[in-house]
Short mmCIF file of C-alpha atoms and ligand atoms in Angstrom, two decimals:
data_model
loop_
_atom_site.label_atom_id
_atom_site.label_comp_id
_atom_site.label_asym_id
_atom_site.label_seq_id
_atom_site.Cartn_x
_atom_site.Cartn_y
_atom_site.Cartn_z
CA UNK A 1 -23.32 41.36 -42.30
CA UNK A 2 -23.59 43.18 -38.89
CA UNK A 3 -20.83 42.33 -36.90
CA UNK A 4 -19.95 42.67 -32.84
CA UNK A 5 -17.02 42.91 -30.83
CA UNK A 6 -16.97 41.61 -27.40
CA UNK A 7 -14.33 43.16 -25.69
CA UNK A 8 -12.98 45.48 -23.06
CA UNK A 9 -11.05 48.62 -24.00
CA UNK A 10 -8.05 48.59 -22.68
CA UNK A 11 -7.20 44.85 -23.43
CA UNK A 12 -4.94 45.18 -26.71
CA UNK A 13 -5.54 42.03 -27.99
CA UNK A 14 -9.03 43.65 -28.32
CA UNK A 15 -7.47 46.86 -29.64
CA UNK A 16 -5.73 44.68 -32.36
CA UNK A 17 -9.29 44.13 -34.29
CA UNK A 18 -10.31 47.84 -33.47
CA UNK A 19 -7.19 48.58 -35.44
CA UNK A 20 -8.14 46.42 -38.20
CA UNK A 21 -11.73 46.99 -38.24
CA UNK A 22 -10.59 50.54 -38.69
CA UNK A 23 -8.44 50.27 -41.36
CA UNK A 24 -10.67 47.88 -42.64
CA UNK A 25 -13.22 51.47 -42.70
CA UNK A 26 -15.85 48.68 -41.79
CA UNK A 27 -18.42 49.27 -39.22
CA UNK A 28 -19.05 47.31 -35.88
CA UNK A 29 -20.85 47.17 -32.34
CA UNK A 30 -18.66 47.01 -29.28
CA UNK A 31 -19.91 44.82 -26.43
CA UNK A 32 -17.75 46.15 -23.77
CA UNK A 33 -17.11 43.32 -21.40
CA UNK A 34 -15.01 42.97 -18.34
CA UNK A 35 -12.04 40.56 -18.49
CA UNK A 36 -10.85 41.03 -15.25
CA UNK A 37 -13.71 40.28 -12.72
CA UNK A 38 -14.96 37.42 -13.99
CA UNK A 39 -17.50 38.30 -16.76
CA UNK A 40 -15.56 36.83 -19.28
CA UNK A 41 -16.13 33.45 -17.21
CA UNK A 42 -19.76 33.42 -16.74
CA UNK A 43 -21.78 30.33 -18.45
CA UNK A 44 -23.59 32.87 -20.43
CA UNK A 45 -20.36 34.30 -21.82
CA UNK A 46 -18.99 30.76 -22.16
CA UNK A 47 -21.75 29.53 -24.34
CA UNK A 48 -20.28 32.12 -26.78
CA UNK A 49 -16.85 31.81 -25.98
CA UNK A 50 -15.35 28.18 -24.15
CA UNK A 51 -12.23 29.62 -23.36
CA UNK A 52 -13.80 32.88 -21.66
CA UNK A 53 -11.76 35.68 -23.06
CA UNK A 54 -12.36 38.57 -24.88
CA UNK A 55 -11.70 39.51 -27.80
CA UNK A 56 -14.62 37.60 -29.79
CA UNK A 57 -16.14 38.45 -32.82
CA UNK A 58 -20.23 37.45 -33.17
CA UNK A 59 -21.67 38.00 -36.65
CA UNK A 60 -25.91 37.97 -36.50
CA UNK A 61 -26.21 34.28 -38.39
CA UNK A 62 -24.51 33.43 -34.89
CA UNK A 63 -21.01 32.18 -35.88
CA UNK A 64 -18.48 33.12 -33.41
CA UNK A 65 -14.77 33.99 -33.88
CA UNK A 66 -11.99 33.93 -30.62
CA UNK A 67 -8.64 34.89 -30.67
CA UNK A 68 -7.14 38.42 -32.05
CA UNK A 69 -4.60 36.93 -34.51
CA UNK A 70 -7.44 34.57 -35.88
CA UNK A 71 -9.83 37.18 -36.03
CA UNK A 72 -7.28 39.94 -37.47
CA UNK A 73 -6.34 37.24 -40.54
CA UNK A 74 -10.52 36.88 -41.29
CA UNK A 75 -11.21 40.36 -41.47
CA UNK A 76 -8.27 41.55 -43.79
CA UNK A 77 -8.82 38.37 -45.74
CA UNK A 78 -8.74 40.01 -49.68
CA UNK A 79 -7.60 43.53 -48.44
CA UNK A 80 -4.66 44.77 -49.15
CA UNK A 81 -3.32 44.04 -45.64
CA UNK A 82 -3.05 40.48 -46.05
CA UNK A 83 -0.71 39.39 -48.68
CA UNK A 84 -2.11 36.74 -51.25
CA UNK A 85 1.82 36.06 -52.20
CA UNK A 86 2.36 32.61 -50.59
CA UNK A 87 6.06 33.56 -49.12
CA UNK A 88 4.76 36.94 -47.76
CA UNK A 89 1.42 35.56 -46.00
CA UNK A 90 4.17 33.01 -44.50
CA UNK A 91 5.76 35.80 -43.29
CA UNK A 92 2.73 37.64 -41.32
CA UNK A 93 1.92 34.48 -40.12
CA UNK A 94 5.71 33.89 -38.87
CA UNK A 95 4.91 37.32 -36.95
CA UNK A 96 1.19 36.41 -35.62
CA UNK A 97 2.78 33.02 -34.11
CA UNK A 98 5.83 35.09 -33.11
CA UNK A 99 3.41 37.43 -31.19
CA UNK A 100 1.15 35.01 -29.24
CA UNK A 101 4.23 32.94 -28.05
CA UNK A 102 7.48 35.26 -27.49
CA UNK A 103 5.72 38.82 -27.34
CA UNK A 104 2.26 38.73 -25.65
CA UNK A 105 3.16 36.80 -22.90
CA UNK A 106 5.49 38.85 -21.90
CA UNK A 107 4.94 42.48 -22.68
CA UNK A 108 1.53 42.25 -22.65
CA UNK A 109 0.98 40.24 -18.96
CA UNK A 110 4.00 42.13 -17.68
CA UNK A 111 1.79 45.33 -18.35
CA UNK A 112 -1.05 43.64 -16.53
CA UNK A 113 1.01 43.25 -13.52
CA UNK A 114 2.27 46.25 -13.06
CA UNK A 115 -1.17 48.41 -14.12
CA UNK A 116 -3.93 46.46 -12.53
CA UNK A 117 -4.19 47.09 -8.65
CA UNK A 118 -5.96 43.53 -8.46
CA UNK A 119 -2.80 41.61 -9.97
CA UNK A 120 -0.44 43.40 -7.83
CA UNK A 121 -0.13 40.27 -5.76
CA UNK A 122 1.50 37.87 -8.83
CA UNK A 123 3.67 40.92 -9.49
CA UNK A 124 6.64 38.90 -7.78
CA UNK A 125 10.07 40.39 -8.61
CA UNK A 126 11.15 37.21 -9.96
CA UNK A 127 8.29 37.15 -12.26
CA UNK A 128 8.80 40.86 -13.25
CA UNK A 129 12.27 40.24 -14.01
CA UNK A 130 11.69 37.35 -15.75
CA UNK A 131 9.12 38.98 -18.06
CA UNK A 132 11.41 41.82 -18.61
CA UNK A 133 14.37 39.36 -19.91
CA UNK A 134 11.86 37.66 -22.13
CA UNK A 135 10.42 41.16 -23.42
CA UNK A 136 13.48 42.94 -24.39
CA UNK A 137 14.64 40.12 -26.39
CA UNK A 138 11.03 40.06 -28.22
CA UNK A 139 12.19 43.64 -28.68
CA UNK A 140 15.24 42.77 -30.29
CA UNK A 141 14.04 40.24 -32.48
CA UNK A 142 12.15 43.01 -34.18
CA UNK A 143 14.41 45.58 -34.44
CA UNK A 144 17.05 43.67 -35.87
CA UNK A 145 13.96 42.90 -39.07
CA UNK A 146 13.15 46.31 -38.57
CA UNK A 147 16.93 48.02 -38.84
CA UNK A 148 16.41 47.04 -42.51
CA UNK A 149 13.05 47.63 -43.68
CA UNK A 150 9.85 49.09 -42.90
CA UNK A 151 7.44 46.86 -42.14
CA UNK A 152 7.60 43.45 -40.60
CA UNK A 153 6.21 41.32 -43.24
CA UNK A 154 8.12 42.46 -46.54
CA UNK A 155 5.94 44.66 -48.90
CA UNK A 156 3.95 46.72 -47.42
CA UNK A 157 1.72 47.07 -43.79
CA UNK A 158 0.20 44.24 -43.00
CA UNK A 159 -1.86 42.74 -39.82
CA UNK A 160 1.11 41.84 -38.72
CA UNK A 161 2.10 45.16 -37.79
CA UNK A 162 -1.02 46.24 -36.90
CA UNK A 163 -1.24 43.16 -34.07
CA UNK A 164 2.59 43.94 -33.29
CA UNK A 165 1.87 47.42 -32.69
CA UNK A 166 -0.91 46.77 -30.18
CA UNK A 167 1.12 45.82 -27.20
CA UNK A 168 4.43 46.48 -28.25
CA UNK A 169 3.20 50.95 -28.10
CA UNK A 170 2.15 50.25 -24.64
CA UNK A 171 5.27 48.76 -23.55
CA UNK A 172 5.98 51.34 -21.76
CA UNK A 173 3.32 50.69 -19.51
CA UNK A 174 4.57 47.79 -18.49
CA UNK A 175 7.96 48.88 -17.38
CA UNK A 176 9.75 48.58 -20.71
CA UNK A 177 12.31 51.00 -22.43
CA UNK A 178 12.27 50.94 -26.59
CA UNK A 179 15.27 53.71 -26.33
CA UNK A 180 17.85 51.07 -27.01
CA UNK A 181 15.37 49.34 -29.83
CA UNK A 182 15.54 52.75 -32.20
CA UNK A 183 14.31 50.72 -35.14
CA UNK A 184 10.98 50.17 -32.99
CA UNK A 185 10.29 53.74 -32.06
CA UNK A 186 10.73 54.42 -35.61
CA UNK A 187 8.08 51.77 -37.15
CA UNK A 188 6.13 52.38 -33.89
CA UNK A 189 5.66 56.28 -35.84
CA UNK A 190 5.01 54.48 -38.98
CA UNK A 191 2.40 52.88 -38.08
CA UNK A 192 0.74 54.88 -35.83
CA UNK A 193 1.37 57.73 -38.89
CA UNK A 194 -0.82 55.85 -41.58
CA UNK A 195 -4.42 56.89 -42.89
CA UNK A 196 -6.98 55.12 -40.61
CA UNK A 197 -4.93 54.45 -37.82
CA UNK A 198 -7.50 55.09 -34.42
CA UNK A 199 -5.46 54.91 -30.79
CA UNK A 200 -6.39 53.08 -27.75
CA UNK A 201 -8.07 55.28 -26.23
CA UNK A 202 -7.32 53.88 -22.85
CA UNK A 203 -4.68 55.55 -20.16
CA UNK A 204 -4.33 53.54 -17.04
CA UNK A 205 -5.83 55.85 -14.75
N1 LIG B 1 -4.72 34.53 -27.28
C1 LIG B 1 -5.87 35.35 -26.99
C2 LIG B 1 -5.66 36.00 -25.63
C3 LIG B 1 -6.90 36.72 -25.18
C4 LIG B 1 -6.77 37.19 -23.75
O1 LIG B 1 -5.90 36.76 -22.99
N2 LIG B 1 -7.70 38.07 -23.38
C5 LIG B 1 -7.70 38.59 -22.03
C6 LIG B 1 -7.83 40.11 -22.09
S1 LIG B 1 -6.41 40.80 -22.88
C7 LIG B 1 -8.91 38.02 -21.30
O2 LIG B 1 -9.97 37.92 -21.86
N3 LIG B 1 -8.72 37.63 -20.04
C8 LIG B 1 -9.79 37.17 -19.22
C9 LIG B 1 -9.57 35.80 -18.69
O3 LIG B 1 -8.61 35.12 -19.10
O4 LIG B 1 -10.35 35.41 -17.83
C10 LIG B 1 -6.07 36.40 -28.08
O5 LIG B 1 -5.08 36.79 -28.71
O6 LIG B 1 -7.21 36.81 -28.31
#
């Protein structure tokens, strides 16, 4: 079934399903769509997607999938990046929810802030410092499951590390230091080091 991605290329929640996708070796269509000026708010985007963000999955018999974790868990649903073990899918869920709540809203919208010009304003050094608190320890959390094994979900690579890795190998981006998280740098290599893996193919400019 022919499938399309809605999203915009620097984003990596989007980059999460390109990553998937990609190990997936299955084929797509990018809709490249901005989430920053508004496009992703339009009432033609919205009849798509209500919440107006990208990324978003569209198969042709027009069902509609939102949110990267979601989407991630759907596509390697059978493959051998989603565990059918009951304890170990617990686990890469444990790191999806981790993600959305303790990660991605900090190393992810602290990048935002400090790479795009038009959210310079909300770049308050409160805010910055705040983020930066709330990143490191995100940081922490994994390197203390990563001092002892190799992937964050036990058994193998999972979507879990593949959404994990999105945002946390731009970090640097958005001000943050993985020197003292050694653990990181070194599943950061793993990952990036295994058959299939595609980059972002985004530098902020
Ligand atoms: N929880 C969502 C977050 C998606 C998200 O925040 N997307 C951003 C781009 S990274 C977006 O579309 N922002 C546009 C907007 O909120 O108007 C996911 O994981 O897919």
């Amino acid at each position: 079934m022919a499938v399309k991605l809605y999203q915009q290329q620097d984003s990596g929640n989007c980059y999460k399903v390109r990553l998937v996708l990609a190990h997936l070796g299955e084929d797509f269509e990018i809709v490249d769509i901005n989430a920053n000026d508004g496009s992703t708010r339009t009432a033609e985007y919205r009849a798509i997607n209500p919440n107006g963000k990208v990324p978003l999955l569209a198969f042709d018999d027009g069902r509609t999938l939102a949110e990267s974790n979601a989407i991630a868990l759907y596509l390697a649903h059978g493959s051998r990046f989603l565990p059918d073990d009951p304890w170990r899918l617990a686990k890469v869920h444990e790191w999806l929810f981790f993600e959305q709540y303790s990660h991605e809203p900090a190393i992810a919208v602290r990048r935002s802030l400090a790479i795009y010009p038009e959210r310079a304003a909300q770049a308050t050094r409160e805010r910055m410092d705040r983020l930066l608190a709330a990143g490191n320890q995100a940081l922490e959390v994994m390197a203390a499951t990563l001092a002892d094994r190799d992937w964050l979900a036990p058994g193998g690579p999972t979507v879990a590390d593949f959404c994990l890795y999105a945002y946390t190998h731009m970090a640097g981006e958005g001000g943050f230091d993985l020197n003292p998280f050694p653990p990181v740098e070194r599943w950061l290599e793993r990952v990036s080091s295994l058959p299939g893996h595609v980059e972002l193919d985004w530098r902020p400019g």
